[in-house]
mmCIF file of C-alpha atoms in Angstrom:
data_model
loop_
_atom_site.group_PDB
_atom_site.id
_atom_site.type_symbol
_atom_site.label_atom_id
_atom_site.label_comp_id
_atom_site.label_asym_id
_atom_site.label_seq_id
_atom_site.Cartn_x
_atom_site.Cartn_y
_atom_site.Cartn_z
ATOM 1 C CA ASP B 1 20.296 -15.868 -5.500
ATOM 2 C CA LEU B 2 18.358 -13.739 -2.692
ATOM 3 C CA VAL B 3 20.979 -13.728 -0.174
ATOM 4 C CA SER B 4 23.466 -11.878 -2.866
ATOM 5 C CA VAL B 5 20.863 -9.664 -4.324
ATOM 6 C CA LEU B 6 18.666 -9.026 -1.373
ATOM 7 C CA TYR B 7 20.149 -9.020 1.804
ATOM 8 C CA CYS B 8 24.163 -8.211 2.057
ATOM 9 C CA ASN B 9 25.462 -8.952 5.247
ATOM 10 C CA MET B 10 22.702 -9.188 7.403
ATOM 11 C CA ARG B 11 23.129 -9.680 10.971
ATOM 12 C CA GLN B 12 22.740 -12.830 11.624
ATOM 13 C CA GLY B 13 24.211 -15.866 10.216
ATOM 14 C CA SER B 14 21.701 -17.362 10.354
ATOM 15 C CA ARG B 15 19.925 -15.467 7.664
ATOM 16 C CA HIS B 16 22.074 -16.435 5.007
ATOM 17 C CA LYS B 17 21.398 -19.872 5.737
ATOM 18 C CA LEU B 18 17.220 -19.068 5.911
ATOM 19 C CA MET B 19 17.851 -16.308 2.437
ATOM 20 C CA ASN B 20 19.381 -19.477 0.406
ATOM 21 C CA GLU B 21 16.306 -21.688 1.748
ATOM 22 C CA LEU B 22 14.616 -19.546 -0.315
ATOM 23 C CA ALA B 23 16.337 -18.849 -3.073
ATOM 24 C CA SER B 24 16.340 -22.821 -3.490
ATOM 25 C CA SER B 25 12.786 -23.312 -2.669
ATOM 26 C CA GLY B 26 11.475 -22.207 -5.822
ATOM 27 C CA VAL B 27 8.629 -20.241 -4.129
ATOM 28 C CA PHE B 28 9.847 -16.452 -4.891
ATOM 29 C CA THR B 29 11.236 -14.817 -8.378
ATOM 30 C CA GLU B 30 13.207 -12.042 -8.649
ATOM 31 C CA VAL B 31 10.771 -9.372 -11.103
ATOM 32 C CA CYS B 32 14.003 -6.666 -11.359
ATOM 33 C CA ASN B 33 16.881 -5.007 -8.902
ATOM 34 C CA ARG B 34 18.073 -1.849 -9.203
ATOM 35 C CA GLU B 35 20.224 0.554 -7.776
ATOM 36 C CA VAL B 36 19.106 3.459 -7.069
ATOM 37 C CA ASN B 37 22.491 4.881 -6.027
ATOM 38 C CA SER B 38 25.656 3.747 -4.236
ATOM 39 C CA ASP B 39 24.148 3.049 -1.310
ATOM 40 C CA MET B 40 20.790 2.415 -2.295
ATOM 41 C CA ARG B 41 19.161 -1.323 -3.743
ATOM 42 C CA VAL B 42 15.761 -1.767 -4.723
ATOM 43 C CA ALA B 43 14.245 -5.219 -5.891
ATOM 44 C CA ASN B 44 10.999 -6.995 -6.493
ATOM 45 C CA TYR B 45 10.526 -10.101 -5.692
ATOM 46 C CA THR B 46 7.230 -11.805 -6.113
ATOM 47 C CA TRP B 47 5.422 -15.517 -5.056
ATOM 48 C CA ASN B 48 3.096 -17.555 -6.674
ATOM 49 C CA VAL B 49 -0.445 -17.872 -5.319
ATOM 50 C CA ASP B 50 -1.351 -20.741 -7.981
ATOM 51 C CA THR B 51 -5.242 -21.255 -7.753
ATOM 52 C CA CYS B 52 -7.816 -23.737 -9.907
ATOM 53 C CA THR B 53 -9.089 -20.595 -11.737
ATOM 54 C CA ALA B 54 -5.811 -18.645 -11.721
ATOM 55 C CA SER B 55 -1.782 -17.608 -11.088
ATOM 56 C CA TRP B 56 -1.870 -14.819 -8.875
ATOM 57 C CA LYS B 57 1.285 -13.047 -7.128
ATOM 58 C CA VAL B 58 2.239 -11.643 -4.271
ATOM 59 C CA PRO B 59 4.336 -8.358 -4.666
ATOM 60 C CA VAL B 60 7.113 -7.827 -2.248
ATOM 61 C CA THR B 61 10.246 -4.784 -2.746
ATOM 62 C CA VAL B 62 13.175 -4.734 -0.168
ATOM 63 C CA THR B 63 14.584 -1.602 -0.216
ATOM 64 C CA THR B 64 18.057 -1.191 1.803
ATOM 65 C CA LYS B 65 20.391 1.056 2.141
ATOM 66 C CA GLY B 66 23.441 1.564 3.843
ATOM 67 C CA ASP B 67 24.967 -0.426 6.694
ATOM 68 C CA THR B 68 22.333 -3.954 7.019
ATOM 69 C CA VAL B 69 24.373 -5.412 9.350
ATOM 70 C CA ARG B 70 23.528 -2.676 12.073
ATOM 71 C CA ASN B 71 20.321 -1.216 11.115
ATOM 72 C CA PRO B 72 16.957 -2.555 11.818
ATOM 73 C CA VAL B 73 14.322 -4.136 9.514
ATOM 74 C CA TRP B 74 11.184 -3.002 9.012
ATOM 75 C CA MET B 75 8.187 -4.729 7.788
ATOM 76 C CA PHE B 76 4.843 -3.228 5.995
ATOM 77 C CA THR B 77 2.138 -4.920 4.646
ATOM 78 C CA ALA B 78 -0.935 -4.049 3.197
ATOM 79 C CA ASN B 79 -4.555 -5.377 1.069
ATOM 80 C CA ILE B 80 -4.951 -8.772 2.847
ATOM 81 C CA HIS B 81 -8.646 -7.882 2.334
ATOM 82 C CA GLY B 82 -9.099 -7.351 -1.644
ATOM 83 C CA ASN B 83 -11.391 -4.128 -1.372
ATOM 84 C CA GLU B 84 -9.406 -2.206 1.322
ATOM 85 C CA TYR B 85 -6.956 -0.108 -1.515
ATOM 86 C CA THR B 86 -5.299 3.018 0.600
ATOM 87 C CA GLY B 87 -2.790 0.556 2.282
ATOM 88 C CA ILE B 88 -1.084 -0.190 -1.490
ATOM 89 C CA SER B 89 -0.321 3.389 -2.139
ATOM 90 C CA ILE B 90 0.636 3.686 1.486
ATOM 91 C CA VAL B 91 4.242 1.440 1.107
ATOM 92 C CA HIS B 92 4.613 2.603 -2.523
ATOM 93 C CA GLN B 93 4.055 5.753 -1.582
ATOM 94 C CA LEU B 94 6.897 5.451 1.411
ATOM 95 C CA VAL B 95 9.520 3.718 -1.167
ATOM 96 C CA ASP B 96 8.764 6.722 -3.354
ATOM 97 C CA LEU B 97 9.832 8.983 -0.490
ATOM 98 C CA LEU B 98 12.549 6.927 0.620
ATOM 99 C CA GLU B 99 14.774 7.232 -2.465
ATOM 100 C CA LYS B 100 14.796 10.562 -2.547
ATOM 101 C CA SER B 101 17.945 12.474 -1.888
ATOM 102 C CA ASP B 102 17.274 14.478 0.903
ATOM 103 C CA SER B 103 16.276 11.458 3.036
ATOM 104 C CA LYS B 104 18.349 10.118 5.693
ATOM 105 C CA TRP B 105 17.958 6.789 6.371
ATOM 106 C CA ALA B 106 19.610 2.862 7.057
ATOM 107 C CA GLY B 107 18.466 -0.236 6.932
ATOM 108 C CA THR B 108 15.732 -2.712 5.141
ATOM 109 C CA VAL B 109 12.458 -2.228 4.712
ATOM 110 C CA VAL B 110 10.098 -4.728 3.296
ATOM 111 C CA THR B 111 6.745 -3.947 1.369
ATOM 112 C CA ILE B 112 4.058 -6.165 0.456
ATOM 113 C CA PRO B 113 1.252 -3.860 -1.230
ATOM 114 C CA THR B 114 -0.709 -6.893 -1.433
ATOM 115 C CA LEU B 115 -0.733 -10.250 0.325
ATOM 116 C CA ASN B 116 -4.319 -10.839 -1.378
ATOM 117 C CA PRO B 117 -4.039 -10.242 -5.194
ATOM 118 C CA ALA B 118 -6.681 -12.120 -6.476
ATOM 119 C CA GLY B 119 -9.120 -10.328 -4.383
ATOM 120 C CA LEU B 120 -7.502 -6.829 -5.416
ATOM 121 C CA HIS B 121 -8.301 -7.686 -8.692
ATOM 122 C CA SER B 122 -12.127 -9.053 -8.216
ATOM 123 C CA ARG B 123 -12.836 -5.945 -5.597
ATOM 124 C CA THR B 124 -13.920 -8.537 -2.904
ATOM 125 C CA ARG B 125 -12.715 -8.475 0.749
ATOM 126 C CA ASN B 126 -11.619 -12.473 0.744
ATOM 127 C CA ALA B 127 -9.884 -14.958 -1.563
ATOM 128 C CA PRO B 128 -12.564 -15.870 -4.888
ATOM 129 C CA TRP B 129 -11.161 -19.053 -4.578
ATOM 130 C CA GLN B 130 -12.026 -19.277 -1.167
ATOM 131 C CA PHE B 131 -14.833 -16.881 -0.825
ATOM 132 C CA LYS B 132 -16.048 -17.542 2.534
ATOM 133 C CA LEU B 133 -13.167 -17.382 4.427
ATOM 134 C CA ASP B 134 -11.889 -14.244 5.572
ATOM 135 C CA PRO B 135 -8.098 -14.112 4.448
ATOM 136 C CA ASN B 136 -7.285 -12.116 7.549
ATOM 137 C CA ARG B 137 -8.151 -15.081 9.610
ATOM 138 C CA GLN B 138 -5.909 -17.701 8.594
ATOM 139 C CA PHE B 139 -2.698 -17.457 10.276
ATOM 140 C CA GLY B 140 -1.948 -19.525 12.644
ATOM 141 C CA ASP B 141 -0.221 -22.988 12.997
ATOM 142 C CA ASN B 142 -3.279 -25.374 13.257
ATOM 143 C CA ILE B 143 -4.681 -23.903 10.009
ATOM 144 C CA SER B 144 -4.976 -26.527 7.607
ATOM 145 C CA ASN B 145 -6.763 -24.821 4.053
ATOM 146 C CA SER B 146 -6.006 -23.768 0.806
ATOM 147 C CA ILE B 147 -4.877 -19.843 1.659
ATOM 148 C CA ASN B 148 -2.579 -21.067 4.447
ATOM 149 C CA ASP B 149 -0.947 -22.868 2.455
ATOM 150 C CA LEU B 150 -0.597 -20.727 -0.731
ATOM 151 C CA VAL B 151 -0.411 -17.294 1.187
ATOM 152 C CA VAL B 152 1.048 -18.115 5.149
ATOM 153 C CA LYS B 153 3.427 -20.056 4.749
ATOM 154 C CA PRO B 154 5.549 -18.315 1.976
ATOM 155 C CA PHE B 155 4.648 -15.174 4.223
ATOM 156 C CA SER B 156 5.804 -17.448 7.118
ATOM 157 C CA MET B 157 9.555 -17.871 5.505
ATOM 158 C CA LEU B 158 9.992 -14.661 4.309
ATOM 159 C CA LEU B 159 9.042 -13.537 7.643
ATOM 160 C CA GLU B 160 11.764 -16.016 9.068
ATOM 161 C CA ALA B 161 14.150 -14.981 6.864
ATOM 162 C CA VAL B 162 14.303 -11.241 7.214
ATOM 163 C CA LYS B 163 13.604 -11.345 10.826
ATOM 164 C CA PRO B 164 11.699 -7.913 11.326
ATOM 165 C CA ASP B 165 12.022 -5.555 14.177
ATOM 166 C CA LEU B 166 9.214 -4.294 13.751
ATOM 167 C CA PHE B 167 5.904 -5.304 11.564
ATOM 168 C CA ILE B 168 2.410 -2.967 10.380
ATOM 169 C CA ASP B 169 -0.721 -4.369 8.701
ATOM 170 C CA LEU B 170 -2.375 -1.422 6.908
ATOM 171 C CA HIS B 171 -5.929 -2.299 6.352
ATOM 172 C CA THR B 172 -8.951 0.453 5.746
ATOM 173 C CA HIS B 173 -12.239 0.477 8.130
ATOM 174 C CA CYS B 174 -15.836 2.357 7.414
ATOM 175 C CA THR B 175 -17.162 4.971 5.577
ATOM 176 C CA ALA B 176 -17.351 6.707 8.528
ATOM 177 C CA SER B 177 -13.955 5.720 11.691
ATOM 178 C CA ILE B 178 -11.671 7.598 13.039
ATOM 179 C CA PRO B 179 -8.187 6.324 11.871
ATOM 180 C CA HIS B 180 -7.013 3.726 14.961
ATOM 181 C CA SER B 181 -3.826 1.064 16.058
ATOM 182 C CA ARG B 182 -5.127 -2.125 17.371
ATOM 183 C CA ILE B 183 -2.618 -4.120 19.127
ATOM 184 C CA PRO B 184 -2.740 -7.713 19.320
ATOM 185 C CA LEU B 185 -4.128 -8.406 22.980
ATOM 186 C CA ARG B 186 -1.840 -11.765 24.248
ATOM 187 C CA ALA B 187 0.525 -11.570 21.927
ATOM 188 C CA LYS B 188 3.954 -12.073 23.072
ATOM 189 C CA GLY B 189 4.992 -8.277 21.679
ATOM 190 C CA HIS B 190 1.998 -6.857 23.328
ATOM 191 C CA ASP B 191 3.490 -4.142 25.494
ATOM 192 C CA LYS B 192 6.396 -2.990 22.818
ATOM 193 C CA SER B 193 3.619 -2.689 20.183
ATOM 194 C CA LEU B 194 1.537 -0.296 22.905
ATOM 195 C CA GLN B 195 4.688 1.189 23.442
ATOM 196 C CA LEU B 196 4.729 1.793 19.053
ATOM 197 C CA ALA B 197 1.197 2.706 19.067
ATOM 198 C CA ARG B 198 1.648 5.455 21.850
ATOM 199 C CA HIS B 199 4.448 6.921 19.909
ATOM 200 C CA ILE B 200 2.776 6.594 16.839
ATOM 201 C CA GLY B 201 -0.219 8.927 18.054
ATOM 202 C CA LEU B 202 -3.230 7.447 16.737
ATOM 203 C CA SER B 203 -6.427 6.417 19.025
ATOM 204 C CA ILE B 204 -5.386 2.575 20.648
ATOM 205 C CA ILE B 205 -7.666 -0.593 20.332
ATOM 206 C CA MET B 206 -7.251 -4.134 22.069
ATOM 207 C CA SER B 207 -7.462 -6.657 19.494
ATOM 208 C CA PRO B 208 -8.187 -10.152 20.457
ATOM 209 C CA GLU B 209 -8.406 -10.936 16.905
ATOM 210 C CA SER B 210 -6.953 -14.836 16.508
ATOM 211 C CA GLY B 211 -5.376 -15.990 12.793
ATOM 212 C CA SER B 212 -4.580 -12.674 11.662
ATOM 213 C CA VAL B 213 -1.522 -12.038 10.621
ATOM 214 C CA PHE B 214 -0.358 -8.823 12.525
ATOM 215 C CA SER B 215 -1.706 -10.849 15.429
ATOM 216 C CA TYR B 216 0.454 -13.689 14.100
ATOM 217 C CA VAL B 217 3.426 -11.877 13.568
ATOM 218 C CA GLY B 218 2.957 -10.125 17.268
ATOM 219 C CA GLY B 219 2.797 -13.859 18.989
ATOM 220 C CA SER B 220 5.558 -15.361 16.694
ATOM 221 C CA ARG B 221 8.197 -13.388 17.338
ATOM 222 C CA ASP B 222 8.983 -9.887 20.715
ATOM 223 C CA ILE B 223 8.621 -7.500 18.521
ATOM 224 C CA PRO B 224 6.245 -4.585 17.896
ATOM 225 C CA SER B 225 3.505 -5.081 15.586
ATOM 226 C CA LEU B 226 0.787 -3.323 14.892
ATOM 227 C CA LEU B 227 -2.566 -3.386 12.626
ATOM 228 C CA LEU B 228 -3.339 0.155 11.328
ATOM 229 C CA GLU B 229 -7.339 1.038 10.131
ATOM 230 C CA LEU B 230 -6.819 4.415 7.851
ATOM 231 C CA GLY B 231 -10.619 5.540 6.291
ATOM 232 C CA PRO B 232 -12.747 4.347 3.892
ATOM 233 C CA SER B 233 -12.975 0.701 2.222
ATOM 234 C CA ASP B 234 -13.382 0.907 -1.561
ATOM 235 C CA THR B 235 -10.977 3.253 -2.532
ATOM 236 C CA ILE B 236 -7.851 4.490 -2.407
ATOM 237 C CA ASP B 237 -8.392 7.659 -0.169
ATOM 238 C CA CYS B 238 -5.901 10.537 -0.440
ATOM 239 C CA TYR B 239 -6.452 12.317 3.022
ATOM 240 C CA TYR B 240 -6.067 8.961 4.266
ATOM 241 C CA LYS B 241 -3.056 7.771 2.086
ATOM 242 C CA HIS B 242 -1.190 10.743 3.643
ATOM 243 C CA ILE B 243 -1.624 10.230 7.504
ATOM 244 C CA GLY B 244 -0.735 6.437 6.362
ATOM 245 C CA VAL B 245 2.584 7.268 5.719
ATOM 246 C CA ASN B 246 3.304 9.588 7.792
ATOM 247 C CA VAL B 247 2.878 6.702 10.250
ATOM 248 C CA LEU B 248 4.960 4.867 8.767
ATOM 249 C CA ILE B 249 8.043 7.278 8.296
ATOM 250 C CA SER B 250 6.807 7.705 12.411
ATOM 251 C CA CYS B 251 8.047 4.018 12.771
ATOM 252 C CA ILE B 252 10.629 4.107 11.024
ATOM 253 C CA LYS B 253 11.946 6.743 13.411
ATOM 254 C CA TYR B 254 10.745 4.892 15.835
ATOM 255 C CA LEU B 255 13.693 2.276 15.493
ATOM 256 C CA GLN B 256 15.830 5.457 14.198
ATOM 257 C CA PRO B 257 15.542 8.551 15.619
ATOM 258 C CA ASP B 258 18.157 10.140 13.893
ATOM 259 C CA CYS B 259 16.364 9.912 10.496
ATOM 260 C CA SER B 260 15.163 12.110 8.564
ATOM 261 C CA ILE B 261 12.882 11.597 5.437
ATOM 262 C CA PRO B 262 10.111 13.844 4.467
ATOM 263 C CA THR B 263 6.588 13.624 5.474
ATOM 264 C CA LEU B 264 3.523 14.453 3.119
ATOM 265 C CA LYS B 265 1.327 17.099 4.465
ATOM 266 C CA VAL B 266 -2.024 16.228 6.025
ATOM 267 C CA ALA B 267 -4.744 19.001 5.626
ATOM 268 C CA MET B 268 -8.517 18.802 4.334
ATOM 269 C CA PRO B 269 -8.717 20.560 0.747
ATOM 270 C CA PRO B 270 -10.577 23.797 1.112
ATOM 271 C CA VAL B 271 -13.278 24.100 -1.572
ATOM 272 C CA VAL B 272 -11.589 27.111 -3.126
ATOM 273 C CA VAL B 273 -10.425 27.221 -6.595
ATOM 274 C CA THR B 274 -6.923 28.979 -6.637
ATOM 275 C CA ASP B 275 -7.141 30.302 -10.273
ATOM 276 C CA SER B 276 -4.519 32.776 -11.259
ATOM 277 C CA VAL B 277 -5.035 32.750 -14.230
ATOM 278 C CA ASN B 278 -8.595 33.393 -13.138
ATOM 279 C CA ALA B 279 -9.281 35.775 -10.921
ATOM 280 C CA ASP B 280 -12.909 35.642 -10.803
ATOM 281 C CA SER B 281 -12.785 31.818 -10.640
ATOM 282 C CA GLY B 282 -13.649 32.683 -6.812
ATOM 283 C CA ASN B 283 -15.000 29.700 -4.910
ATOM 284 C CA LEU B 284 -16.575 26.477 -6.171
ATOM 285 C CA PHE B 285 -20.422 28.145 -4.977
ATOM 286 C CA LEU B 286 -20.260 30.630 -8.001
ATOM 287 C CA ALA B 287 -21.176 28.077 -10.661
ATOM 288 C CA LYS B 288 -18.941 28.016 -12.714
ATOM 289 C CA TYR B 289 -18.068 24.820 -13.517
ATOM 290 C CA VAL B 290 -20.246 21.841 -15.262
ATOM 291 C CA LEU B 291 -19.901 18.155 -12.757
ATOM 292 C CA VAL B 292 -19.105 16.334 -15.611
ATOM 293 C CA SER B 293 -19.359 11.528 -14.504
ATOM 294 C CA SER B 294 -18.211 8.962 -15.986
ATOM 295 C CA ASN B 295 -17.591 10.925 -19.394
ATOM 296 C CA ALA B 296 -14.993 13.304 -17.235
ATOM 297 C CA LEU B 297 -11.495 11.051 -17.324
ATOM 298 C CA SER B 298 -11.170 7.288 -17.987
ATOM 299 C CA MET B 299 -7.947 4.876 -17.409
ATOM 300 C CA PRO B 300 -5.076 4.957 -19.993
ATOM 301 C CA CYS B 301 -3.862 1.594 -19.174
ATOM 302 C CA HIS B 302 -4.959 -1.308 -17.086
ATOM 303 C CA GLY B 303 -2.685 -1.057 -13.651
ATOM 304 C CA LEU B 304 -3.847 0.125 -9.863
ATOM 305 C CA CYS B 305 -4.852 3.948 -9.902
ATOM 306 C CA GLU B 306 -3.490 6.063 -6.953
ATOM 307 C CA PRO B 307 -5.457 9.679 -7.316
ATOM 308 C CA LEU B 308 -3.418 12.340 -6.509
ATOM 309 C CA LEU B 309 -5.749 15.026 -5.210
ATOM 310 C CA CYS B 310 -8.880 14.632 -2.896
ATOM 311 C CA PRO B 311 -12.064 15.160 -3.805
ATOM 312 C CA GLY B 312 -12.787 19.013 -3.610
ATOM 313 C CA GLU B 313 -9.199 20.023 -4.768
ATOM 314 C CA SER B 314 -8.937 21.664 -7.434
ATOM 315 C CA PHE B 315 -7.076 21.842 -10.282
ATOM 316 C CA LEU B 316 -5.620 23.360 -13.669
ATOM 317 C CA LYS B 317 -5.160 22.229 -16.932
ATOM 318 C CA SER B 318 -2.548 19.412 -17.580
ATOM 319 C CA ALA B 319 -1.803 18.770 -13.395
ATOM 320 C CA LYS B 320 -1.450 15.240 -12.633
ATOM 321 C CA LEU B 321 -4.911 14.106 -11.373
ATOM 322 C CA ALA B 322 -3.780 10.474 -10.721
ATOM 323 C CA VAL B 323 -0.339 8.173 -11.535
ATOM 324 C CA VAL B 324 -0.916 4.297 -12.806
ATOM 325 C CA ARG B 325 1.358 1.824 -11.248
ATOM 326 C CA ASP B 326 2.085 -2.086 -11.164
ATOM 327 C CA LEU B 327 1.606 -3.437 -7.842
ATOM 328 C CA HIS B 328 5.600 -2.904 -7.096
ATOM 329 C CA GLY B 329 4.509 0.075 -6.938
ATOM 330 C CA THR B 330 6.159 1.095 -10.750
ATOM 331 C CA VAL B 331 5.094 4.119 -12.696
ATOM 332 C CA LEU B 332 2.547 2.469 -15.877
ATOM 333 C CA SER B 333 1.717 6.262 -17.454
ATOM 334 C CA THR B 334 -0.289 9.247 -15.303
ATOM 335 C CA VAL B 335 -3.658 11.208 -15.763
ATOM 336 C CA GLU B 336 -3.304 14.937 -16.530
ATOM 337 C CA ALA B 337 -6.253 17.575 -16.758
ATOM 338 C CA PRO B 338 -7.671 18.237 -20.063
ATOM 339 C CA CYS B 339 -8.684 21.965 -18.383
ATOM 340 C CA ASP B 340 -9.531 23.271 -15.090
ATOM 341 C CA GLY B 341 -11.230 21.939 -12.575
ATOM 342 C CA PHE B 342 -11.684 20.174 -9.186
ATOM 343 C CA VAL B 343 -12.277 15.947 -7.706
ATOM 344 C CA VAL B 344 -15.731 15.874 -7.215
ATOM 345 C CA GLY B 345 -15.205 12.046 -6.384
ATOM 346 C CA TRP B 346 -13.197 9.209 -7.407
ATOM 347 C CA ARG B 347 -15.101 5.791 -8.144
ATOM 348 C CA GLY B 348 -14.671 2.469 -6.501
ATOM 349 C CA GLY B 349 -11.449 0.001 -7.344
ATOM 350 C CA ALA B 350 -8.270 0.133 -7.437
ATOM 351 C CA VAL B 351 -7.442 -1.996 -10.593
ATOM 352 C CA LYS B 352 -8.659 -0.466 -13.571
ATOM 353 C CA ILE B 353 -8.662 -1.412 -17.783
ATOM 354 C CA PRO B 354 -8.314 0.435 -20.406
ATOM 355 C CA GLY B 355 -11.070 2.831 -20.610
ATOM 356 C CA GLU B 356 -12.479 2.184 -17.310
ATOM 357 C CA ALA B 357 -14.488 5.746 -15.818
ATOM 358 C CA LEU B 358 -12.155 6.656 -13.047
ATOM 359 C CA GLY B 359 -14.330 9.117 -11.088
ATOM 360 C CA GLU B 360 -16.732 12.728 -11.281
ATOM 361 C CA PHE B 361 -14.981 16.347 -12.229
ATOM 362 C CA ALA B 362 -16.368 19.331 -12.241
ATOM 363 C CA PHE B 363 -14.783 21.635 -15.244
ATOM 364 C CA ARG B 364 -15.565 24.440 -17.250
ATOM 365 C CA GLU B 365 -18.249 24.970 -19.076
ATOM 366 C CA LYS B 366 -16.261 26.343 -21.996
ATOM 367 C CA ASP B 367 -14.377 22.957 -22.344
ATOM 368 C CA LEU B 368 -16.647 20.223 -22.386
ATOM 369 C CA SER B 369 -16.883 19.947 -26.103
ATOM 370 C CA SER B 370 -13.777 17.485 -26.159
ATOM 371 C CA PHE B 371 -14.972 14.569 -23.508
ATOM 372 C CA THR B 372 -15.611 11.335 -25.214
ATOM 373 C CA GLU B 373 -17.581 8.557 -22.900
ATOM 374 C CA PRO B 374 -15.008 5.949 -21.622
ATOM 375 C CA THR B 375 -16.325 2.332 -23.164
ATOM 376 C CA GLY B 376 -14.405 0.126 -20.949
ATOM 377 C CA GLN B 377 -16.265 -2.263 -18.579
ATOM 378 C CA TYR B 378 -14.201 -3.695 -15.527
ATOM 379 C CA GLU B 379 -13.456 -7.165 -16.024
ATOM 380 C CA ILE B 380 -11.013 -9.787 -13.787
ATOM 381 C CA ASN B 381 -8.018 -10.259 -15.422
ATOM 382 C CA PRO B 382 -5.171 -11.870 -13.099
ATOM 383 C CA GLN B 383 -2.330 -10.690 -16.007
ATOM 384 C CA ASN B 384 0.866 -8.376 -14.231
ATOM 385 C CA PHE B 385 1.004 -5.130 -15.154
#
């Protein structure tokens, strides 16, 4: 059950009771449970969002390491707005880093890569079955609708069970915006949220919004609770993904200063090809590369496409350009460069189907004969991938 598998020896006896209640409720289903090493475990769970048209699954990943009795619980959520994708990749990357052998930390990290899987698949901000309702305004004890029943109530059960010591909700903003933290204006945990935001170091905005998940958590629990706005919507942005991963690592260090987790280097990519084989390639303005648009690269399978390179970054033949995952973060496939080139841009959308175009790339003219036109046209499909 969820007690023995998910949270062994939790700090409070009440947690054992609550997790037993979750297990017996039939709301949460175990997908897989794996032992990374003798000291670390990663468990994946889902809860169903059953609508009149389809059944969607909200993924939950719980990563535990070391003594979970004396160490903190962190909780990170993303993609409550279905077309804000970068946060999904941020929490996946964080779990990858937590699993590395040189990562030194202890406690429990709970991640929910998407709180709105229907919006993610349909590439819309709101939940398709309640299209006029913003799902991030439905968190509250006095709100009654299907979003509250299908999303908020299971989330509240999980929140009460895990009792996080810190909470972050990840968003993306408009195309041209600064990354910033939002703190709940009148919530119980306002002062603690402000201290955490100052520790992170991004610009700080006080948000009066009621009904949002971070203000709901901050209002119901006296813990640091932030909403982070990171970069543009409609695509997974590598630059802001790296910022976001480092911010979450900073949040872990906020409660556990002596931990050591590798951070990611953040730098806007130079528009220069570093090709040691062809020294005359120089920079991109020598016009030795040809733009290949929608017929450049296509999706190998149904899944979440997470770019590994920023627009403007160059690559050599066989370099990994993107990784394809399921919603819990398991790697399904990779996308490799067919020849030397650089990334011009990635197409919108995060969930893609086999054969769907991934973006625009520039390749050497001598290598263009091998490309074929992608055939996939995106369709909404709630299947689990």
